Tab-separated table of C-alpha atoms in Angstrom:
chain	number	residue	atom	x	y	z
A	1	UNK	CA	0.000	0.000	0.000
A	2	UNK	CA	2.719	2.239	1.173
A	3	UNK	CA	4.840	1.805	-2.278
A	4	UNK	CA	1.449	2.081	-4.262
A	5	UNK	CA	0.492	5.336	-3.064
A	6	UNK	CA	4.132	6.769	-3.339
A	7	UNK	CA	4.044	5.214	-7.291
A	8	UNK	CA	0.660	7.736	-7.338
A	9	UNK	CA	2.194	10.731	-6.161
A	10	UNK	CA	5.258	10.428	-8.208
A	11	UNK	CA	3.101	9.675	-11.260
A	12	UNK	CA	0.942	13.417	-10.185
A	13	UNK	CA	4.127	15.255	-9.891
A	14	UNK	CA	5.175	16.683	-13.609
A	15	UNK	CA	2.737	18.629	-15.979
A	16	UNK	CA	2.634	17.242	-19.874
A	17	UNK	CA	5.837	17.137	-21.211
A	18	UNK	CA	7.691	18.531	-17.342
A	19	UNK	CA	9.621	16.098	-15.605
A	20	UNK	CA	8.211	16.380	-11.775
A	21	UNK	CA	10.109	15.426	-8.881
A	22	UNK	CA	8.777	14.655	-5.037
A	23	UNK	CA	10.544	14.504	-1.734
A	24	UNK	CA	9.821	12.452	1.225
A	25	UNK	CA	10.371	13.435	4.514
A	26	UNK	CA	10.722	10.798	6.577
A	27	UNK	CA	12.502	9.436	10.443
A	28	UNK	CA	13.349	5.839	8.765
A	29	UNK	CA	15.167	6.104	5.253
A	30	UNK	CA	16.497	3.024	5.339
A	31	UNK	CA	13.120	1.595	5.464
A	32	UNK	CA	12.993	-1.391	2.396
A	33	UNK	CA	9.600	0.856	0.963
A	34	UNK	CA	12.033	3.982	0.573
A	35	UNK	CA	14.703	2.441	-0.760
A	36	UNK	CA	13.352	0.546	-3.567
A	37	UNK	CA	11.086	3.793	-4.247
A	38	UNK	CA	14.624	5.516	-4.892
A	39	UNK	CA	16.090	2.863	-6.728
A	40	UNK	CA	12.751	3.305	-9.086
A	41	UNK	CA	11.569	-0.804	-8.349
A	42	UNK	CA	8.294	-1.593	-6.963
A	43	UNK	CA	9.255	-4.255	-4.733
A	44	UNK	CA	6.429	-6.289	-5.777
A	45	UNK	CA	8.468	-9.762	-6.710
A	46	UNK	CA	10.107	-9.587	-2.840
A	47	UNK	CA	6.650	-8.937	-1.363
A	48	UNK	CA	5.275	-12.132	-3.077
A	49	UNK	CA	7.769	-14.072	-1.863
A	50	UNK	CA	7.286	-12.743	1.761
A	51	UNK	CA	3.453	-13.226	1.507
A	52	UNK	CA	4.410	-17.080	0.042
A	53	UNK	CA	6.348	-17.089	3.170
A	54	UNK	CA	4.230	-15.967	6.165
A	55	UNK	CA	1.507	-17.548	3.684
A	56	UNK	CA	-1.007	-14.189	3.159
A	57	UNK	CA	-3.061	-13.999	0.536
A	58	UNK	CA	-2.897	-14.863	-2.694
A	59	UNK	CA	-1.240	-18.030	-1.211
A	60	UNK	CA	-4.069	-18.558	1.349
A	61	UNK	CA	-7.412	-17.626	1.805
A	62	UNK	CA	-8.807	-15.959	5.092
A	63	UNK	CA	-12.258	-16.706	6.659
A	64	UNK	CA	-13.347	-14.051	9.302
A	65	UNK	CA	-15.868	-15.288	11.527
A	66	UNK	CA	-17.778	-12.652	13.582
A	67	UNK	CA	-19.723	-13.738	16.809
A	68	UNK	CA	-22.102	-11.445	18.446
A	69	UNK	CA	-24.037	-11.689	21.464
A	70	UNK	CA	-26.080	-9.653	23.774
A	71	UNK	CA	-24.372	-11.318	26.993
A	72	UNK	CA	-20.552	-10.916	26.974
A	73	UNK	CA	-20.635	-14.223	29.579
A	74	UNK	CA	-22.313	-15.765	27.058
A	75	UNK	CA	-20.417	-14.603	23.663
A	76	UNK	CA	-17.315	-15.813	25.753
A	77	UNK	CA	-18.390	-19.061	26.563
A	78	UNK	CA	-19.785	-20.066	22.992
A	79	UNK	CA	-16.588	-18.673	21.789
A	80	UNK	CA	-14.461	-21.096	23.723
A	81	UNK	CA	-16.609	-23.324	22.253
A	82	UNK	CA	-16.081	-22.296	19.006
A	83	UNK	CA	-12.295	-22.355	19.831
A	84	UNK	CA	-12.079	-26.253	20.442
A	85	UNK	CA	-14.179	-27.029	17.876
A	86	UNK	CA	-12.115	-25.516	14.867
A	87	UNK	CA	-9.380	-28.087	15.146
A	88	UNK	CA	-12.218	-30.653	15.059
A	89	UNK	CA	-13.486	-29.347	11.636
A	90	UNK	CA	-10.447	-29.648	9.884
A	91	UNK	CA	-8.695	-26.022	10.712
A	92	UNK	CA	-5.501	-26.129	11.499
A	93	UNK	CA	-4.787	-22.296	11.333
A	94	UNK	CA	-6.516	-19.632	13.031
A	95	UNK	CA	-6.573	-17.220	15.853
A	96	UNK	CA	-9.308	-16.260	18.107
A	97	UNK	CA	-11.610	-14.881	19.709
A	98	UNK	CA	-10.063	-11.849	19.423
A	99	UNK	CA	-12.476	-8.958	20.203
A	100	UNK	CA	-12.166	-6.068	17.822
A	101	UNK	CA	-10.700	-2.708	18.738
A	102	UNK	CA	-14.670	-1.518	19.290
A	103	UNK	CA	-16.027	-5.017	20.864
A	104	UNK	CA	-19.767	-3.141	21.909
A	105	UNK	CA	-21.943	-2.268	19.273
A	106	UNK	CA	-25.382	-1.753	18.713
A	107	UNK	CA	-25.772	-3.456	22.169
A	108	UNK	CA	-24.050	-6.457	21.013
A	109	UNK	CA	-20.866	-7.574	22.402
A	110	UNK	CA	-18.196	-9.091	19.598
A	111	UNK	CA	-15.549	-11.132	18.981
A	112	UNK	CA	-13.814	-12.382	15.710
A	113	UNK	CA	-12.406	-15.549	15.076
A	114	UNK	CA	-9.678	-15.295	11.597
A	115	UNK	CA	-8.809	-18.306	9.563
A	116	UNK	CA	-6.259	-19.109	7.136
A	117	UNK	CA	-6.854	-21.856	4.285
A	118	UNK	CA	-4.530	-23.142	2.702
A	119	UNK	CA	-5.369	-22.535	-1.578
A	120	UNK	CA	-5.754	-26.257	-2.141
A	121	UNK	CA	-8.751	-28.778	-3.244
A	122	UNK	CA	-9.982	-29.561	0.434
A	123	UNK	CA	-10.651	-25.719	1.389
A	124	UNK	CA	-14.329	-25.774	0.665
A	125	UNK	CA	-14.746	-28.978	2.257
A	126	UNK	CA	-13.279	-27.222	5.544
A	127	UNK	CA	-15.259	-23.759	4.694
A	128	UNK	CA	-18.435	-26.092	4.008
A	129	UNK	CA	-17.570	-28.461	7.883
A	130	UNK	CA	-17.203	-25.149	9.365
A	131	UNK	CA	-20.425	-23.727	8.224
A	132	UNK	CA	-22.425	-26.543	9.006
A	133	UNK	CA	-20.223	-26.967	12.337
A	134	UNK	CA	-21.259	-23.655	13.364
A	135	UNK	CA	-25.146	-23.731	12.270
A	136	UNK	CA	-25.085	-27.005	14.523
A	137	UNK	CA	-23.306	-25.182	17.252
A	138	UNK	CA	-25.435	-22.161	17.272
A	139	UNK	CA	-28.612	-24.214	17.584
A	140	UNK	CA	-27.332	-26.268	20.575
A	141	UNK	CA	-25.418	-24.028	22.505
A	142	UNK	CA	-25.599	-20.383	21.196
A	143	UNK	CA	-28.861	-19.101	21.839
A	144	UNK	CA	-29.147	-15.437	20.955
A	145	UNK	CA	-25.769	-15.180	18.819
A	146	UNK	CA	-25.633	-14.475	15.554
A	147	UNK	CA	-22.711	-15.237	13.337
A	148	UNK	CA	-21.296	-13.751	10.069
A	149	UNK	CA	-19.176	-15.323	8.075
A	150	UNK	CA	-16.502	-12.651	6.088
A	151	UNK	CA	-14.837	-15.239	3.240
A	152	UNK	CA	-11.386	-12.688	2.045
A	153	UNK	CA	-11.484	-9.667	4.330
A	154	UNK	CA	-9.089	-7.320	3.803
């Protein structure tokens, strides 16, 4: 993002035929962004290879699961739930619950569970167990919460 909008400025800064030129003021010039920006690269073959890496998307997929509840005892105790069952349903990557920087609203208390798929052939059978996994959990044990399922936030 940060090289992207620094690629937009730079592109703004002549008129017609006027060669423009920007400065940056910055505390960390040695920062990898900077650099490259100077050197006139994007950067964008070494950030694929980090995001292959630390496996972010494209490499992976994310599934954000939102859990809200009226009763914050409640919301936490389905959540633990929720917790122990992930592994169960074939997830073997997440993290959660994790309550969002503004975890009250509209009366509801919240909390966010994020998942990471791996991009291969068996992902929608996991997104498909959890779904189903969490419908049956909900009706046993999670009266009053209501769930939203965010497939690629971000």
């Amino acid at each position: 993002m940060s090289m992207q909008m620094l690629v937009q400025l730079a592109g703004r800064g002549g008129r017609r035929d006027k060669q423009g030129h920007i400065m940056v003021q910055t505390a960390q010039p040695q920062n990898r962004i900077y650099t490259l920006f100077a050197k006139g690269k994007d950067g964008t073959a070494q950030e694929m290879e980090e995001r292959k890496l630390f496996k972010y998307p494209p490499y992976v997929r994310y599934l954000k699961i939102i859990v809200k509840h009226r009763n914050k005892e409640k919301l936490d105790s389905f959540a633990k739930m929720v917790a122990q069952m992930l592994p169960k349903w074939g997830v073997d990557n997440f993290t959660g619950p994790v309550p969002p920087p503004v975890e009250w609203v509209k009366r509801e208390y919240i909390t966010n569970f994020w998942i990471k798929l791996e991009r291969t052939n068996n992902s929608s059978i996991v997104k498909s167990t959890i779904f189903a996994g969490m419908e049956l959990l909900v009706k046993g044990y999670g009266k009053g919460a209501t769930i939203t399922f965010d497939p690629d936030p971000l």
